[in-house]
Short mmCIF file of C-alpha atoms in Angstrom, two decimals:
data_model
loop_
_atom_site.label_atom_id
_atom_site.label_comp_id
_atom_site.label_asym_id
_atom_site.label_seq_id
_atom_site.Cartn_x
_atom_site.Cartn_y
_atom_site.Cartn_z
CA MET A 142 -0.29 7.60 71.83
CA ASN A 143 -2.04 9.38 74.93
CA ALA A 144 -6.04 8.52 73.06
CA PHE A 145 -4.51 4.98 72.50
CA LEU A 146 -3.50 4.98 75.78
CA GLU A 147 -6.24 5.70 78.13
CA PHE A 148 -8.54 3.66 75.61
CA MET A 149 -6.98 0.30 76.99
CA LYS A 150 -6.98 1.80 80.87
CA THR A 151 -10.87 2.41 80.23
CA PHE A 152 -10.22 -1.21 78.37
CA LEU A 153 -9.06 -3.65 81.14
CA ILE A 154 -10.66 -0.93 83.85
CA LEU A 155 -14.24 -2.03 82.28
CA PHE A 156 -13.22 -6.00 81.18
CA ALA A 157 -11.75 -6.22 85.14
CA GLU A 158 -14.67 -5.12 86.80
CA LEU A 159 -16.96 -7.02 84.78
CA THR A 160 -15.81 -10.01 85.47
CA ALA A 161 -15.23 -10.47 89.04
CA LEU A 162 -18.94 -9.49 88.96
CA PHE A 163 -19.97 -11.90 86.45
CA ILE A 164 -18.16 -14.54 88.28
CA LEU A 165 -19.61 -13.51 91.44
CA ILE A 166 -22.86 -13.72 90.60
CA SER A 167 -22.22 -17.10 88.64
CA PHE A 168 -20.90 -18.92 91.38
CA LEU A 169 -24.61 -17.50 93.89
CA VAL A 170 -26.25 -17.85 91.92
CA SER A 171 -25.30 -21.66 90.83
CA LEU A 172 -25.67 -22.02 94.88
CA LEU A 173 -29.64 -20.69 94.50
CA GLN A 174 -29.69 -22.82 92.03
CA GLN A 175 -29.28 -26.19 93.11
CA LYS A 176 -31.83 -25.54 95.37
CA VAL A 177 -34.70 -24.04 93.20
CA THR A 178 -34.86 -26.96 90.77
CA GLU A 179 -37.13 -27.28 87.84
CA GLU A 180 -39.20 -29.41 90.59
CA ARG A 181 -40.31 -27.27 93.03
CA ILE A 182 -40.77 -24.27 91.02
CA LYS A 183 -43.99 -26.39 89.11
CA ARG A 184 -44.75 -26.83 92.55
CA VAL A 185 -44.37 -23.65 93.40
CA LEU A 186 -46.42 -22.52 90.38
CA GLU A 187 -49.59 -24.33 91.34
CA ARG A 188 -50.52 -22.99 94.09
CA PRO A 189 -53.81 -23.42 95.11
CA ASN A 190 -54.17 -19.28 94.41
CA LYS A 191 -53.46 -19.17 91.17
CA TRP A 192 -53.28 -15.17 90.67
CA SER A 193 -50.46 -15.88 93.01
CA GLY A 194 -49.00 -17.76 90.40
CA TYR A 195 -48.52 -15.65 88.63
CA LEU A 196 -45.59 -13.34 90.86
CA TYR A 197 -43.65 -16.81 92.06
CA GLY A 198 -43.31 -17.45 88.33
CA THR A 199 -42.28 -13.55 88.05
CA VAL A 200 -40.19 -13.92 90.93
CA LEU A 201 -38.53 -17.29 90.01
CA GLY A 202 -37.69 -16.54 86.96
CA ALA A 203 -35.88 -14.09 88.26
CA LEU A 204 -33.75 -15.79 90.16
CA THR A 205 -33.02 -19.12 87.61
CA PRO A 206 -31.06 -19.39 84.57
CA PHE A 207 -28.39 -16.30 82.13
CA CYS A 208 -29.95 -15.61 78.51
CA SER A 209 -32.84 -16.33 77.15
CA CYS A 210 -31.53 -19.72 75.18
CA SER A 211 -30.65 -20.92 78.21
CA THR A 212 -34.83 -20.21 79.61
CA ILE A 213 -36.58 -22.81 77.35
CA PRO A 214 -35.13 -25.83 78.34
CA ILE A 215 -36.92 -26.04 82.18
CA LEU A 216 -39.91 -23.67 80.57
CA ALA A 217 -40.51 -26.92 77.95
CA GLY A 218 -39.68 -28.93 81.24
CA LEU A 219 -42.64 -27.39 82.75
CA LEU A 220 -45.11 -27.95 80.26
CA SER A 221 -44.27 -30.63 79.32
CA SER A 222 -45.07 -31.73 83.59
CA LYS A 223 -48.52 -29.05 82.95
CA ALA A 224 -47.17 -27.08 84.87
CA PRO A 225 -49.97 -23.94 84.51
CA PHE A 226 -49.42 -22.24 81.09
CA GLY A 227 -49.76 -18.53 82.20
CA PRO A 228 -47.70 -18.39 85.45
CA SER A 229 -44.81 -20.19 83.01
CA MET A 230 -45.20 -17.71 80.49
CA SER A 231 -44.63 -14.76 83.26
CA PHE A 232 -41.29 -17.68 84.02
CA LEU A 233 -40.67 -16.89 80.42
CA VAL A 234 -40.43 -13.13 80.29
CA ALA A 235 -39.10 -12.51 83.20
CA SER A 236 -36.13 -15.01 82.97
CA PRO A 237 -33.69 -13.10 80.92
CA LEU A 238 -34.63 -10.01 82.41
CA LEU A 239 -34.78 -9.78 85.28
CA ASN A 240 -32.11 -12.19 86.10
CA PRO A 241 -29.03 -11.21 88.62
CA VAL A 242 -26.71 -11.17 86.38
CA ILE A 243 -28.72 -7.70 84.49
CA VAL A 244 -30.29 -6.63 87.94
CA LEU A 245 -26.64 -6.68 89.59
CA LEU A 246 -24.78 -5.22 85.37
CA LEU A 247 -27.35 -2.04 85.61
CA TRP A 248 -26.97 -1.65 89.25
CA THR A 249 -23.43 -0.82 88.76
CA LEU A 250 -22.93 0.66 85.75
CA LEU A 251 -26.41 2.70 85.73
CA GLY A 252 -27.41 3.65 89.33
CA TRP A 253 -29.96 1.63 92.08
CA GLU A 254 -32.88 4.14 90.79
CA LEU A 255 -32.26 2.56 87.14
CA THR A 256 -33.03 -0.40 88.00
CA VAL A 257 -34.81 -0.08 90.66
CA TYR A 258 -37.81 1.32 88.22
CA TYR A 259 -36.15 -1.21 86.00
CA VAL A 260 -37.25 -4.65 88.23
CA LEU A 261 -40.70 -2.73 88.90
CA ILE A 262 -42.23 -2.19 85.24
CA VAL A 263 -40.22 -5.39 83.81
CA GLY A 264 -41.81 -7.44 86.98
CA ALA A 265 -45.36 -6.02 86.57
CA PHE A 266 -45.04 -6.61 82.17
CA SER A 267 -43.85 -10.26 83.17
CA ILE A 268 -46.79 -11.44 84.79
CA LEU A 269 -49.73 -8.94 82.60
CA ILE A 270 -48.26 -10.96 79.80
CA GLY A 271 -49.01 -14.47 81.40
CA VAL A 272 -52.65 -13.01 82.75
CA VAL A 273 -53.48 -11.51 79.92
CA TRP A 274 -52.16 -14.49 77.54
CA ASP A 275 -54.13 -17.42 80.03
CA LEU A 276 -56.60 -14.55 79.20
CA LEU A 277 -56.71 -15.26 75.39
CA GLY A 278 -56.56 -19.03 75.29
CA LEU A 279 -52.86 -18.93 74.23
CA GLU A 280 -52.04 -21.98 75.21
CA LYS A 281 -53.76 -23.97 72.48
CA PHE A 282 -50.76 -22.50 70.39
CA VAL A 283 -47.89 -24.66 72.44
CA LYS A 284 -47.00 -27.68 70.88
CA ASN A 285 -47.09 -30.98 72.08
CA VAL A 286 -43.87 -30.92 74.70
CA ARG A 287 -42.50 -33.89 76.03
CA VAL A 288 -39.29 -34.07 77.20
CA ARG A 289 -37.71 -36.65 78.75
CA LYS A 290 -35.50 -36.59 82.06
CA GLY A 291 -32.20 -37.68 82.59
CA SER A 292 -30.31 -38.42 86.14
CA GLY A 293 -28.66 -36.28 87.95
CA ASP A 294 -27.52 -38.11 90.85
CA ALA A 295 -23.28 -37.35 89.78
CA GLN A 296 -23.23 -34.13 91.19
CA MET A 297 -24.91 -35.33 94.84
CA ASP A 298 -22.27 -36.57 96.50
CA GLU A 299 -21.04 -33.59 95.21
CA PRO A 300 -19.81 -30.20 97.13
CA LYS A 301 -22.31 -27.60 95.61
CA TRP A 302 -19.24 -24.86 96.00
CA LYS A 303 -17.97 -26.79 93.91
CA VAL A 304 -20.59 -27.53 91.27
CA ALA A 305 -21.00 -24.05 92.10
CA LEU A 306 -17.19 -23.09 90.78
CA ARG A 307 -17.72 -25.33 87.42
CA ASP A 308 -20.73 -23.34 86.88
CA ALA A 309 -19.03 -20.14 87.73
CA TRP A 310 -16.73 -21.13 85.05
CA GLY A 311 -18.83 -22.60 82.01
CA PHE A 312 -21.58 -19.88 82.48
CA PHE A 313 -19.07 -17.08 82.25
CA TYR A 314 -16.61 -19.39 79.39
CA PRO A 315 -18.83 -19.40 76.21
CA VAL A 316 -19.83 -15.50 77.33
CA LEU A 317 -16.34 -13.89 77.80
CA PRO A 318 -15.60 -13.31 73.99
CA PHE A 319 -18.72 -11.73 74.24
CA LEU A 320 -17.58 -9.40 76.73
CA LEU A 321 -14.67 -8.94 75.29
CA LEU A 322 -16.48 -7.31 72.02
CA GLY A 323 -19.09 -5.58 74.37
CA VAL A 324 -16.53 -3.53 76.42
CA PHE A 325 -14.23 -3.03 73.07
CA ILE A 326 -17.55 -1.25 71.78
CA GLY A 327 -17.81 0.75 74.38
CA ALA A 328 -14.49 1.56 75.82
CA PHE A 329 -14.02 2.94 72.50
CA ILE A 330 -17.15 5.21 73.07
CA HIS A 331 -15.82 6.26 75.10
CA ASP A 332 -12.56 7.87 74.32
CA PHE A 333 -13.12 8.06 70.07
CA ILE A 334 -17.15 9.21 70.21
CA PRO A 335 -18.18 13.06 70.53
CA GLN A 336 -19.70 13.39 73.07
CA GLU A 337 -22.02 15.31 69.47
CA MET A 338 -22.28 13.18 67.25
CA ILE A 339 -24.30 11.12 70.42
CA ALA A 340 -26.55 13.47 71.50
CA ARG A 341 -27.43 15.10 67.56
CA PHE A 342 -29.00 11.04 67.07
CA ALA A 343 -30.12 10.09 69.39
CA GLY A 344 -30.75 11.85 71.85
CA GLY A 345 -32.59 12.66 74.86
CA ASP A 346 -35.29 14.61 73.33
CA GLN A 347 -35.93 11.79 70.32
CA PRO A 348 -38.96 10.00 71.21
CA TRP A 349 -38.19 8.00 68.13
CA THR A 350 -34.92 6.55 69.55
CA ILE A 351 -37.09 4.58 72.19
CA PRO A 352 -38.59 2.26 69.73
CA VAL A 353 -36.28 2.26 66.68
CA ALA A 354 -34.05 0.84 69.76
CA SER A 355 -36.08 -1.63 71.11
CA VAL A 356 -36.34 -3.15 67.07
CA ILE A 357 -32.71 -2.85 66.08
CA GLY A 358 -31.99 -5.07 70.03
CA ILE A 359 -33.33 -7.82 68.93
CA PRO A 360 -31.44 -8.87 65.70
CA MET A 361 -28.06 -7.35 67.01
CA TYR A 362 -28.40 -9.78 70.03
CA ILE A 363 -25.24 -10.50 72.28
CA ARG A 364 -26.11 -10.94 75.48
CA ALA A 365 -27.42 -7.99 78.00
CA GLU A 366 -23.59 -8.45 79.03
CA ALA A 367 -21.78 -7.59 76.17
CA ILE A 368 -24.71 -4.55 75.37
CA LEU A 369 -24.76 -3.25 79.27
CA PRO A 370 -21.03 -1.94 78.94
CA ILE A 371 -22.48 -0.42 75.48
CA ALA A 372 -25.37 1.16 77.02
CA ASP A 373 -23.05 2.41 80.03
CA ALA A 374 -21.68 3.93 76.98
CA LEU A 375 -23.67 6.02 74.76
CA VAL A 376 -25.62 6.73 78.03
CA GLY A 377 -22.14 9.06 78.97
CA LYS A 378 -22.19 10.62 75.22
CA GLY A 379 -25.97 11.59 75.65
CA MET A 380 -28.36 8.47 74.85
CA GLY A 381 -31.34 8.88 75.24
CA ILE A 382 -31.75 6.15 78.84
CA GLY A 383 -35.23 5.14 77.82
CA ALA A 384 -33.63 4.06 74.43
CA ILE A 385 -30.79 2.81 76.53
CA ILE A 386 -33.62 0.01 78.67
CA ALA A 387 -35.14 -0.31 74.70
CA LEU A 388 -32.06 -1.37 73.53
CA VAL A 389 -31.64 -3.82 76.67
CA ILE A 390 -35.32 -5.08 76.54
CA GLY A 391 -35.53 -5.53 72.76
CA GLY A 392 -31.91 -7.65 72.72
CA ALA A 393 -31.04 -9.55 76.30
CA GLY A 394 -35.74 -10.77 76.40
CA ALA A 395 -36.47 -11.44 72.04
CA SER A 396 -33.52 -12.01 70.95
CA ILE A 397 -33.30 -14.31 66.94
CA PRO A 398 -31.67 -17.64 68.76
CA GLU A 399 -34.26 -17.36 71.64
CA VAL A 400 -37.31 -16.94 68.45
CA VAL A 401 -35.81 -20.30 67.17
CA LEU A 402 -35.42 -22.01 70.25
CA LEU A 403 -39.12 -21.86 71.20
CA ASN A 404 -40.37 -22.51 67.07
CA LYS A 405 -39.88 -25.62 69.34
CA LEU A 406 -42.74 -25.31 71.47
CA PHE A 407 -44.76 -22.40 69.68
CA LYS A 408 -46.43 -22.15 66.89
CA PRO A 409 -46.53 -19.32 65.05
CA LYS A 410 -49.46 -17.44 66.77
CA LEU A 411 -48.37 -17.55 69.94
CA VAL A 412 -44.66 -16.71 68.48
CA THR A 413 -45.65 -14.34 67.10
CA ALA A 414 -47.69 -13.38 70.07
CA PHE A 415 -44.51 -13.47 72.33
CA VAL A 416 -42.09 -11.16 70.27
CA VAL A 417 -44.61 -8.46 70.11
CA SER A 418 -45.30 -8.97 73.36
CA ILE A 419 -41.20 -8.30 73.70
CA LEU A 420 -40.98 -5.12 71.52
CA VAL A 421 -44.02 -4.07 74.06
CA VAL A 422 -42.40 -3.52 77.01
CA ALA A 423 -39.38 -2.79 75.85
CA VAL A 424 -40.65 0.94 74.33
CA SER A 425 -43.03 0.82 77.24
CA THR A 426 -40.08 0.64 80.06
CA GLY A 427 -37.64 2.88 77.76
CA PHE A 428 -40.73 5.70 77.65
CA ILE A 429 -42.10 5.20 81.74
CA VAL A 430 -37.70 5.53 82.56
CA GLN A 431 -37.24 8.53 79.79
CA THR A 432 -40.86 10.17 81.78
CA VAL A 433 -39.90 9.74 84.94
CA LEU A 434 -35.69 10.16 84.99
#
């Protein structure tokens, strides 16, 4: 009975903290996204200094959608309007991996130092992927994208804070089942899985866990907001931090739903390049973080 009560206490505290944090961040980012429109993103990426476009694409990706699937419609609009290919690809990589929810949840659960390393490394890889893909001429593997834009006049007269509140709930409601699942698994690991078991099979001194975790992250994708509570519990039980980061990047960056959607925009060779690139980012970031921290 005592063990069950401790489990419920861990579950409720973690769920309440993450719910409040998620809704607050969603509200603030919605306010920001009402300013950072698709048209503004395209104008920024088309700056005369081509090389700065990769940096801008990465930064704007970090300020926009919450998950990989919601990135694809914006990317389709950018490609349809002939935005530069390389910076658009930096945007594609950065958007699910550096969005404010992941960054602030990482900060809250795993600490500021790890979060800083994560942001710097993933940001550098986002820029590098855009540059390399552009130099390799992979733009020819983009399908003929045409997007019919709708009208946003219905929201023109509505106060921005009301739109942000509705968006915050709209972001949170679909995530709620996954967040509950992630918190449940995290609380279960925290209170019932022996620390020795985790350390034995996935301890920090076993580097093979990092590439394995990056591959496992793709099929087990349940949104990064759900993976992070699990990651927090696994770290507390002794799992290597490099494997945790690889798991998060693999799941958030190249989820099965995203790959399916990308097939509508990309030819198979570019989809393959995307998946391989995300796995390289996951494994490399995992090893770097494991070595430095």
